[in-house]
XYZ file of C-alpha atoms in Angstrom:
635
model
C 2.925 -99.564 -75.937
C 2.074 -99.406 -72.232
C 1.772 -102.448 -70.018
C 0.642 -102.255 -66.394
C 2.966 -104.577 -64.506
C 1.215 -104.368 -61.144
C -0.235 -102.224 -58.464
C 2.821 -100.644 -56.898
C 2.635 -102.569 -53.638
C 1.785 -106.031 -54.978
C 5.276 -107.322 -55.726
C 7.616 -104.344 -55.382
C 6.388 -102.595 -52.234
C 9.575 -102.431 -50.177
C 11.920 -101.780 -53.102
C 9.639 -99.004 -54.366
C 9.473 -97.503 -50.889
C 13.294 -97.358 -50.710
C 13.468 -95.929 -54.220
C 10.942 -93.174 -53.551
C 12.625 -92.222 -50.275
C 15.768 -91.383 -52.275
C 14.049 -88.668 -54.326
C 12.168 -85.445 -53.609
C 9.484 -84.812 -52.604
C 8.998 -88.354 -51.305
C 12.032 -88.097 -49.010
C 10.082 -85.505 -46.988
C 6.651 -87.151 -46.879
C 5.275 -88.646 -43.656
C 4.990 -92.425 -43.769
C 1.193 -92.346 -44.065
C 1.340 -90.170 -47.181
C 3.996 -92.355 -48.771
C 1.892 -95.428 -48.005
C -1.090 -93.749 -49.677
C 0.954 -93.296 -52.859
C 2.253 -96.854 -52.791
C -1.256 -98.214 -52.396
C -2.659 -96.129 -55.232
C 0.168 -96.244 -57.768
C 0.799 -98.530 -60.722
C 4.125 -99.711 -62.127
C 3.832 -99.293 -65.891
C 6.189 -100.491 -68.643
C 6.644 -98.431 -71.833
C 8.495 -99.888 -74.790
C 11.153 -97.686 -76.390
C 9.484 -95.193 -78.723
C 6.011 -95.515 -77.238
C 4.080 -92.369 -76.309
C 3.085 -91.870 -72.671
C 0.746 -88.976 -73.513
C 0.405 -86.230 -76.122
C -1.101 -82.752 -76.504
C -4.877 -83.021 -76.741
C -7.996 -81.106 -75.919
C -8.346 -82.577 -72.433
C -6.277 -82.185 -69.242
C -3.611 -84.781 -68.535
C -4.890 -87.812 -66.649
C -1.850 -89.068 -64.721
C 1.120 -88.119 -62.568
C 4.370 -89.998 -63.336
C 7.715 -90.820 -61.750
C 10.514 -92.488 -63.745
C 11.539 -95.744 -62.076
C 13.836 -97.012 -64.819
C 14.793 -95.647 -68.242
C 14.291 -92.164 -69.710
C 11.450 -90.076 -71.131
C 11.857 -87.386 -73.765
C 9.667 -84.311 -74.259
C 9.102 -83.447 -77.924
C 7.222 -80.587 -79.580
C 6.132 -80.650 -83.207
C 6.697 -77.238 -84.769
C 7.098 -76.156 -88.406
C 6.884 -79.786 -89.556
C 9.853 -80.726 -87.369
C 10.301 -82.460 -84.017
C 12.107 -80.383 -81.395
C 13.400 -82.129 -78.258
C 12.533 -79.917 -75.284
C 13.904 -81.965 -72.396
C 14.738 -85.410 -71.045
C 13.428 -86.864 -67.801
C 15.532 -89.356 -65.894
C 15.568 -91.595 -62.858
C 13.464 -90.362 -59.938
C 11.996 -87.364 -61.750
C 8.289 -86.501 -61.738
C 6.118 -85.053 -64.487
C 4.013 -83.276 -65.821
C 3.698 -80.931 -62.835
C 2.806 -77.699 -64.655
C -0.016 -79.292 -66.659
C -1.440 -81.080 -63.609
C -1.341 -77.985 -61.427
C -2.909 -75.934 -64.216
C -5.520 -78.639 -64.915
C -4.761 -78.288 -68.610
C -3.553 -80.386 -71.541
C 0.167 -80.852 -71.990
C 1.949 -78.928 -74.730
C 4.591 -81.606 -75.180
C 4.524 -85.200 -76.374
C 6.207 -87.498 -73.833
C 7.990 -90.472 -75.421
C 9.920 -93.370 -73.862
C 13.517 -92.872 -75.022
C 14.322 -96.505 -74.214
C 12.481 -99.325 -72.465
C 11.106 -97.497 -69.457
C 9.237 -98.229 -66.227
C 7.209 -95.448 -64.599
C 5.212 -95.198 -61.418
C 1.839 -93.741 -62.380
C -0.992 -92.236 -60.310
C -4.410 -90.956 -61.276
C -4.922 -87.205 -61.426
C -7.389 -87.364 -58.513
C -4.780 -89.015 -56.275
C -2.283 -86.293 -57.205
C -4.861 -83.588 -56.422
C -5.707 -85.159 -53.057
C -2.078 -85.202 -51.985
C -1.595 -81.588 -53.108
C -4.511 -80.615 -50.850
C -3.453 -82.656 -47.821
C 0.366 -82.709 -47.867
C 2.338 -79.513 -47.328
C 5.726 -80.872 -48.556
C 4.094 -82.396 -51.632
C 2.203 -79.166 -52.322
C 5.409 -77.116 -52.015
C 7.096 -79.458 -54.464
C 4.234 -79.326 -56.960
C 4.051 -75.539 -56.821
C 7.780 -74.896 -56.758
C 8.930 -77.433 -59.306
C 12.571 -76.974 -60.167
C 12.736 -73.662 -58.302
C 11.752 -75.458 -55.121
C 14.396 -78.107 -55.673
C 17.028 -75.433 -56.271
C 16.033 -73.781 -53.013
C 16.350 -77.125 -51.218
C 19.822 -77.675 -52.689
C 20.779 -74.174 -51.581
C 19.608 -74.931 -48.048
C 21.570 -78.183 -48.002
C 24.700 -76.455 -49.252
C 24.324 -73.688 -46.690
C 23.776 -76.216 -43.886
C 26.818 -78.223 -45.020
C 29.135 -75.221 -44.802
C 27.462 -73.866 -41.684
C 27.987 -77.212 -39.997
C 31.712 -76.725 -40.439
C 31.860 -73.028 -39.550
C 28.850 -72.261 -37.426
C 26.352 -69.671 -38.650
C 24.937 -66.778 -36.694
C 22.875 -64.939 -39.284
C 22.021 -64.857 -42.962
C 23.776 -62.424 -45.272
C 20.481 -62.100 -47.143
C 18.508 -60.640 -44.238
C 17.761 -56.913 -43.978
C 20.434 -54.733 -42.394
C 17.852 -53.298 -39.982
C 17.580 -56.715 -38.303
C 21.040 -56.152 -36.806
C 20.139 -52.810 -35.216
C 19.918 -53.697 -31.531
C 19.502 -50.271 -29.896
C 18.058 -46.830 -30.523
C 20.532 -44.487 -32.225
C 22.527 -41.910 -30.301
C 22.319 -38.539 -32.022
C 22.965 -34.840 -31.549
C 22.061 -31.552 -33.195
C 24.748 -29.699 -35.181
C 25.015 -26.834 -32.658
C 25.826 -29.143 -29.726
C 29.310 -28.575 -28.286
C 32.136 -31.053 -28.642
C 32.316 -31.479 -24.852
C 28.597 -32.243 -24.506
C 28.675 -34.719 -27.369
C 31.653 -36.564 -25.864
C 29.842 -36.728 -22.514
C 26.776 -38.133 -24.270
C 28.906 -40.771 -26.037
C 30.630 -41.712 -22.772
C 27.319 -42.128 -20.968
C 25.908 -44.273 -23.786
C 29.087 -46.370 -24.221
C 29.269 -45.744 -27.979
C 32.136 -44.876 -30.305
C 30.061 -42.896 -32.793
C 27.189 -40.434 -32.873
C 25.016 -39.222 -35.742
C 24.380 -35.523 -36.270
C 20.852 -34.856 -37.527
C 18.767 -31.913 -38.705
C 15.354 -30.936 -37.407
C 13.725 -33.582 -39.617
C 15.874 -36.363 -38.091
C 17.810 -36.655 -41.357
C 21.523 -37.498 -40.939
C 23.854 -34.654 -41.924
C 27.066 -35.940 -40.347
C 28.731 -38.570 -38.188
C 31.327 -38.145 -35.463
C 33.535 -40.988 -34.214
C 36.335 -41.305 -31.697
C 38.648 -41.769 -34.667
C 37.613 -38.289 -35.876
C 38.393 -36.948 -32.403
C 41.916 -38.391 -32.343
C 42.696 -37.099 -35.817
C 41.404 -33.579 -35.183
C 43.055 -33.270 -31.754
C 46.449 -33.747 -33.372
C 45.684 -31.105 -35.991
C 43.692 -28.501 -34.042
C 43.975 -29.203 -30.321
C 41.256 -29.378 -27.681
C 38.238 -27.109 -28.419
C 35.509 -28.174 -25.964
C 33.075 -25.379 -26.878
C 33.353 -25.822 -30.653
C 30.116 -26.939 -32.350
C 30.100 -30.594 -33.295
C 29.293 -29.564 -36.884
C 32.909 -28.369 -37.147
C 34.273 -31.765 -36.032
C 31.888 -34.201 -37.692
C 32.364 -35.958 -41.033
C 29.647 -34.381 -43.211
C 27.373 -36.238 -45.640
C 27.805 -39.708 -44.119
C 27.106 -42.764 -46.248
C 23.566 -43.879 -45.464
C 21.561 -46.929 -46.518
C 17.893 -47.812 -46.308
C 16.723 -50.297 -43.689
C 15.860 -53.094 -46.153
C 19.322 -53.341 -47.744
C 20.628 -56.944 -47.434
C 23.453 -57.451 -44.952
C 25.709 -58.647 -47.771
C 25.301 -55.421 -49.752
C 25.949 -53.337 -46.651
C 29.115 -55.283 -45.890
C 30.305 -54.895 -49.468
C 29.667 -51.144 -49.337
C 31.632 -50.811 -46.086
C 34.537 -52.699 -47.622
C 34.512 -50.633 -50.824
C 34.301 -47.272 -49.054
C 36.625 -48.201 -46.204
C 34.165 -47.029 -43.544
C 33.742 -48.484 -40.071
C 30.249 -47.158 -39.302
C 27.100 -47.223 -41.420
C 24.031 -45.042 -40.856
C 20.718 -46.884 -41.318
C 17.623 -44.900 -42.341
C 13.959 -45.522 -42.935
C 12.628 -43.208 -45.643
C 15.621 -40.940 -45.113
C 15.149 -40.601 -41.329
C 17.675 -41.974 -38.840
C 16.917 -45.526 -37.668
C 20.225 -46.727 -36.246
C 23.981 -47.085 -36.633
C 26.001 -50.233 -37.230
C 29.717 -50.628 -36.702
C 31.654 -53.200 -38.682
C 31.857 -55.376 -35.567
C 28.030 -55.542 -35.499
C 28.064 -57.334 -38.839
C 31.209 -59.387 -38.374
C 31.487 -59.887 -34.607
C 30.745 -63.625 -34.738
C 32.635 -64.345 -37.942
C 36.197 -65.604 -38.076
C 37.175 -63.141 -40.773
C 36.346 -59.479 -41.152
C 35.493 -58.354 -44.669
C 36.163 -54.699 -43.908
C 39.513 -55.531 -42.315
C 40.440 -57.676 -45.314
C 39.633 -54.807 -47.660
C 41.625 -52.428 -45.455
C 44.592 -54.820 -45.407
C 44.590 -54.820 -49.210
C 44.454 -51.038 -49.499
C 47.189 -50.555 -46.889
C 49.596 -53.314 -48.010
C 53.142 -51.958 -48.292
C 54.614 -54.963 -50.127
C 53.387 -57.453 -52.707
C 53.897 -60.404 -50.356
C 51.511 -58.781 -47.859
C 48.780 -59.158 -50.462
C 49.340 -62.916 -50.616
C 47.690 -63.379 -47.224
C 44.688 -61.400 -48.438
C 44.284 -63.665 -51.460
C 44.428 -66.738 -49.212
C 41.882 -65.184 -46.852
C 39.386 -64.973 -49.702
C 38.815 -68.726 -49.510
C 37.777 -68.474 -45.849
C 35.517 -65.575 -46.679
C 33.745 -67.585 -49.389
C 33.099 -70.371 -46.862
C 31.522 -67.903 -44.466
C 29.336 -66.324 -47.115
C 28.093 -69.730 -48.270
C 27.215 -70.561 -44.665
C 25.242 -67.347 -44.383
C 23.138 -67.896 -47.468
C 24.805 -65.476 -49.863
C 23.867 -66.053 -53.492
C 26.410 -67.109 -56.082
C 26.404 -63.751 -57.857
C 26.953 -61.971 -54.530
C 29.971 -64.141 -53.766
C 31.523 -63.837 -57.223
C 30.852 -60.095 -57.144
C 32.711 -59.872 -53.846
C 35.651 -61.883 -55.197
C 35.824 -59.588 -58.231
C 35.611 -56.411 -56.122
C 38.405 -57.559 -53.811
C 40.472 -58.639 -56.812
C 39.907 -55.142 -58.225
C 41.355 -53.717 -55.018
C 44.315 -56.084 -55.261
C 44.949 -54.977 -58.856
C 44.749 -51.318 -57.832
C 47.187 -51.898 -54.971
C 49.628 -53.827 -57.163
C 49.530 -50.961 -59.672
C 50.434 -48.531 -56.871
C 53.234 -50.720 -55.504
C 54.754 -51.400 -58.929
C 54.560 -47.681 -59.720
C 56.430 -46.935 -56.495
C 59.155 -49.518 -57.132
C 59.541 -49.280 -60.920
C 58.459 -45.728 -61.590
C 54.946 -44.475 -62.234
C 53.694 -44.003 -65.807
C 54.048 -40.406 -66.956
C 50.782 -40.509 -68.919
C 47.219 -41.017 -67.662
C 45.995 -44.556 -68.299
C 43.016 -46.826 -67.764
C 43.468 -50.399 -66.557
C 40.856 -52.565 -68.249
C 39.551 -55.963 -67.270
C 37.751 -58.406 -69.532
C 35.802 -61.642 -69.236
C 34.708 -62.932 -65.835
C 36.325 -60.097 -63.864
C 34.492 -57.537 -65.991
C 31.229 -59.438 -65.453
C 32.060 -59.780 -61.729
C 31.688 -63.555 -61.995
C 35.104 -64.665 -60.778
C 35.612 -67.782 -58.705
C 38.747 -68.514 -56.693
C 40.378 -70.267 -59.648
C 40.856 -67.538 -62.232
C 43.393 -66.066 -64.598
C 44.160 -62.535 -65.730
C 42.283 -60.922 -68.595
C 43.305 -57.286 -68.722
C 44.454 -54.487 -70.971
C 45.707 -50.913 -70.979
C 44.078 -47.848 -72.532
C 45.994 -44.589 -72.960
C 45.578 -41.338 -74.865
C 48.152 -40.435 -77.503
C 48.372 -38.692 -80.846
C 48.896 -41.035 -83.821
C 52.524 -40.006 -84.342
C 53.466 -40.711 -80.714
C 51.366 -43.817 -80.021
C 54.171 -46.357 -80.449
C 56.608 -44.417 -78.290
C 54.029 -44.093 -75.512
C 53.228 -47.811 -75.764
C 56.898 -48.719 -75.334
C 56.948 -46.683 -72.133
C 53.953 -48.564 -70.764
C 54.814 -52.151 -71.760
C 57.634 -52.912 -69.226
C 55.607 -51.386 -66.401
C 52.425 -53.265 -67.379
C 54.388 -56.524 -67.724
C 55.635 -56.095 -64.158
C 52.062 -55.599 -62.933
C 51.047 -58.818 -64.748
C 54.017 -60.637 -63.206
C 53.126 -59.580 -59.668
C 49.459 -60.457 -60.144
C 50.543 -63.916 -61.288
C 52.587 -64.301 -58.091
C 49.387 -63.642 -56.122
C 47.414 -66.394 -57.845
C 45.822 -64.318 -60.613
C 47.670 -66.429 -63.124
C 48.944 -65.577 -66.588
C 46.266 -65.601 -69.255
C 47.015 -68.557 -71.580
C 45.662 -66.515 -74.492
C 47.928 -63.567 -73.769
C 45.075 -61.168 -72.939
C 47.212 -59.012 -70.642
C 48.160 -55.356 -70.477
C 51.838 -56.225 -70.820
C 51.209 -57.654 -74.295
C 51.388 -55.281 -77.242
C 48.000 -56.355 -78.620
C 46.305 -55.322 -75.363
C 48.264 -52.118 -74.685
C 46.547 -49.694 -77.046
C 45.592 -46.069 -77.374
C 41.934 -45.123 -77.135
C 41.867 -44.674 -80.909
C 43.437 -48.117 -81.451
C 40.895 -49.832 -79.213
C 38.115 -48.197 -81.194
C 39.708 -49.217 -84.516
C 40.186 -52.778 -83.296
C 36.529 -53.185 -82.390
C 35.384 -51.507 -85.600
C 37.379 -53.965 -87.697
C 36.003 -56.972 -85.811
C 32.381 -55.836 -86.054
C 32.355 -54.368 -89.572
C 34.692 -56.921 -91.200
C 33.930 -60.059 -89.182
C 35.390 -63.488 -89.776
C 34.961 -66.510 -87.487
C 38.651 -66.306 -86.559
C 38.508 -62.605 -85.640
C 35.311 -62.986 -83.640
C 36.579 -66.041 -81.745
C 39.794 -64.239 -80.821
C 38.089 -61.038 -79.723
C 34.823 -62.170 -78.104
C 36.246 -61.732 -74.584
C 36.690 -58.005 -75.211
C 32.929 -57.515 -75.399
C 32.775 -58.007 -71.628
C 34.819 -54.983 -70.588
C 35.121 -52.768 -67.508
C 37.512 -50.116 -66.207
C 39.235 -51.119 -62.952
C 41.120 -47.832 -62.653
C 41.154 -44.716 -64.794
C 38.768 -43.255 -67.380
C 35.528 -45.069 -66.550
C 33.417 -42.655 -68.601
C 35.561 -43.157 -71.707
C 35.253 -46.936 -71.499
C 31.486 -46.728 -71.012
C 31.229 -44.458 -74.048
C 33.072 -47.035 -76.153
C 30.789 -49.813 -74.891
C 27.726 -47.839 -75.967
C 29.272 -47.349 -79.411
C 29.889 -51.097 -79.677
C 26.240 -51.785 -78.873
C 25.132 -49.461 -81.657
C 27.519 -51.072 -84.144
C 26.579 -54.672 -83.309
C 22.859 -53.989 -83.655
C 23.513 -52.884 -87.237
C 25.632 -55.896 -88.228
C 23.607 -59.085 -88.682
C 26.568 -61.056 -90.013
C 28.644 -60.273 -86.914
C 25.859 -61.445 -84.596
C 25.378 -64.555 -86.700
C 29.068 -65.500 -86.416
C 28.967 -64.781 -82.681
C 25.932 -67.041 -82.308
C 27.468 -69.864 -84.342
C 30.562 -69.694 -82.148
C 28.435 -69.805 -78.977
C 26.601 -72.896 -80.251
C 29.854 -74.858 -80.585
C 29.899 -75.396 -76.828
C 27.087 -77.762 -75.892
C 26.189 -78.759 -72.328
C 27.464 -82.246 -71.376
C 24.161 -84.125 -71.414
C 24.416 -87.714 -72.630
C 22.007 -89.608 -74.855
C 22.345 -92.853 -72.919
C 23.902 -91.843 -69.608
C 22.881 -88.702 -67.744
C 26.103 -86.837 -68.526
C 28.770 -86.825 -71.215
C 32.046 -87.209 -69.309
C 35.753 -87.398 -70.050
C 37.199 -90.902 -70.308
C 40.822 -90.257 -69.416
C 43.298 -87.538 -68.560
C 44.027 -86.169 -65.112
C 40.330 -86.028 -64.191
C 38.439 -88.998 -65.681
C 34.647 -89.212 -65.496
C 34.272 -85.440 -65.187
C 33.203 -82.432 -67.192
C 34.375 -78.816 -67.005
C 31.826 -76.715 -65.123
C 33.240 -73.464 -66.462
C 33.618 -74.186 -70.171
C 30.835 -76.753 -70.693
C 28.083 -75.483 -68.379
C 28.619 -71.852 -67.398
C 30.252 -70.532 -70.572
C 27.286 -71.430 -72.832
C 24.989 -69.352 -70.598
C 27.463 -66.472 -70.522
C 27.854 -66.543 -74.298
C 24.140 -66.785 -75.051
C 23.379 -63.894 -72.692
C 26.119 -61.849 -74.384
C 24.787 -62.569 -77.885
C 21.235 -61.635 -76.917
C 22.408 -58.528 -75.041
C 24.328 -57.287 -78.089
C 21.341 -58.113 -80.296
C 18.847 -56.168 -78.174
C 21.060 -53.261 -77.130
C 21.327 -54.305 -73.480
C 24.294 -52.484 -71.944
C 24.718 -54.470 -68.715
C 27.804 -56.662 -68.397
C 27.032 -59.333 -65.800
C 25.237 -62.449 -67.006
C 22.468 -62.324 -64.398
C 21.764 -58.657 -65.082
C 21.771 -59.285 -68.827
C 19.164 -62.011 -68.409
C 16.977 -59.741 -66.273
C 17.342 -56.822 -68.679
C 16.582 -59.034 -71.673
C 13.269 -59.965 -70.084
C 12.408 -56.275 -69.725
C 13.028 -55.545 -73.440
C 11.316 -58.701 -74.765
C 14.646 -60.274 -75.603
C 13.533 -63.266 -73.512
C 10.282 -64.326 -71.903
C 10.385 -63.345 -68.238
C 9.673 -66.900 -67.064
C 12.476 -68.258 -69.256
C 14.959 -65.590 -68.163
C 14.236 -66.456 -64.521
C 14.804 -70.167 -65.199
C 18.091 -69.483 -66.990
C 19.236 -67.265 -64.133
C 18.398 -69.944 -61.556
C 20.405 -72.486 -63.533
C 23.354 -70.103 -63.816
C 23.285 -69.321 -60.088
C 23.203 -72.996 -59.146
C 26.050 -73.926 -61.498
C 28.112 -71.088 -60.045
C 27.394 -72.348 -56.529
C 28.525 -75.833 -57.540
C 31.747 -74.352 -58.897
C 32.368 -72.336 -55.728
C 31.699 -75.396 -53.570
C 34.023 -77.490 -55.742
C 36.833 -74.965 -55.261
C 36.245 -74.820 -51.512
C 36.504 -78.604 -51.212
C 39.700 -78.610 -53.276
C 41.148 -75.790 -51.162
C 40.433 -77.641 -47.909
C 42.004 -80.814 -49.322
C 45.138 -78.928 -50.388
C 44.541 -79.688 -54.082
C 45.220 -77.493 -57.076
C 42.026 -75.680 -58.020
C 40.259 -76.777 -61.194
C 36.743 -76.723 -62.655
C 36.189 -80.412 -63.381
C 33.191 -81.982 -61.639
C 32.423 -85.688 -61.221
C 28.597 -85.945 -61.115
C 28.828 -89.419 -59.569
C 30.027 -87.765 -56.349
C 26.787 -85.794 -56.033
C 23.770 -87.032 -54.104
C 20.604 -87.895 -56.101
C 19.019 -84.494 -55.531
C 22.105 -82.606 -56.680
C 22.477 -84.867 -59.723
C 18.871 -84.243 -60.659
C 19.204 -80.477 -60.326
C 22.453 -80.540 -62.291
C 20.672 -82.328 -65.145
C 17.856 -79.796 -65.057
C 20.304 -76.887 -65.073
C 22.070 -78.318 -68.117
C 18.697 -78.741 -69.828
C 18.059 -75.068 -69.206
C 21.373 -74.376 -70.937
C 20.103 -76.359 -73.930
C 16.864 -74.361 -73.945
C 18.735 -71.069 -73.759
C 20.891 -72.049 -76.725
C 17.789 -72.933 -78.745
C 16.201 -69.664 -77.664
C 19.282 -67.722 -78.742
C 19.497 -69.442 -82.125
C 15.813 -68.822 -82.795
C 15.917 -65.146 -81.858
C 19.071 -64.466 -83.878
C 17.578 -66.276 -86.861
C 19.590 -69.506 -87.018
């Protein structure tokens, strides 16, 4: 039952004005536009259980904002009611139906006694035409709100650090001068004179089509002088570094920086359609930053002692701050953390091999879980294993040679903050130090003879990557696993049932379901209660549809391309995942600055209204993804 209490401004004008100013898009509207809404709106009461509007043959008539209470969206399918979403304080609806001038597909019901602000469709349409911020909100919906939260987060961090450019902009935007280049037959002396006159430390060698074929730097000169002496008439082609790493002009700055760090290069050649456009040195990207990504990567690779790596781990926190300030996306930041952690693992392996003796057999160091997916935050533990080749009759003897060495690697990683895995998923444990044949047998038993206990224990292994060693062999095994899982309905069913045990912390009465006691009261765990359900659903659907990618975002994108998910749904799930990851990264940064132990527990009451609203919407997307997964797997 609906009851119109009043025109919005009759008795509640000032209180409604304050309320609307707390919520988007009304916080951005000019006063005249807000006054228009207040003068045209109605405050309407809906008794618990009453229907605001239902699917019909005509377009929806009104635009709503929840002033008090909650509204639930329900769809009637297969003679059952399916809850699609809940709408809480300050939220507006039904934007998609109004913008599409169509009927709604969902029945909207008052979950409890509820007050809504209500406007006629014509008033909504007028404001869409005349108000740019309102139009952006109506068109962007949740995506627009997520973008606004991202801007706020970026501004918050930038306000502390200062920000000179965005890591998302094209690398060509940093090219400030025409490139200095030479032909391959130019002499060393003439090239050095050209570099001196141009005040540069590098020069690109090109062919007749202006395509880069080499690069020559002052570092090359110093190295070659020691080895070969001064040869002023030698052609520069004999002194250059051939086949330089080149990138296209539209590559984001972040990706270029990551490539420089991975390859250990100090100069990057920028091309447009393969032709030389410019050259960037690492200082061009990082000159105004307080920390140099390439230098950090170099420090890791060149560390001579384990304790030298400790400073690199601590520097990661500063780097995350800088990337947030420069607009890097969550998956870019977690990818960077994982890549640098990979380098730390590789360096620890080298240092332990030098101090404790190197393994006498070839091996592959595996990572599982978030490191394999490249979704690590600062607070993370080890999930790793060892893969070696051995004949059946020598497998145990070879394993016993590896175990003490692998245990020492695990110990040193723990000392650097990559803490012991509480589940014992570490290369120094017998169950994770296996021959290639044993790994294959282990997976075969799990997939072909599944039980809930086996699947629960082993699910982390289905996100797997080689950090060092036989990458091709590991990829071959992953492809075999995909083939097996597509043939085993019962395995996928158990995997799905396990994934559905973790539900997002949305409350029936309050917005969120929170802990009542413990060390962190009134919180929920961002990792296990919000992010993990997305990770697990994406994994289940990827295994179901033969998608070989490992990262959650890439799985969602690939699922859309093979009809494993609707493209619009996959994009919404990815946006939710990215935002939840950003919240987790921001939480860790705040804890780090306060000198607190890092954890994943978030108190939603500490968020502003916009962030709370987006958090609710993200968790609703998690609910939708779980329903989507269950439906597509057949539960």
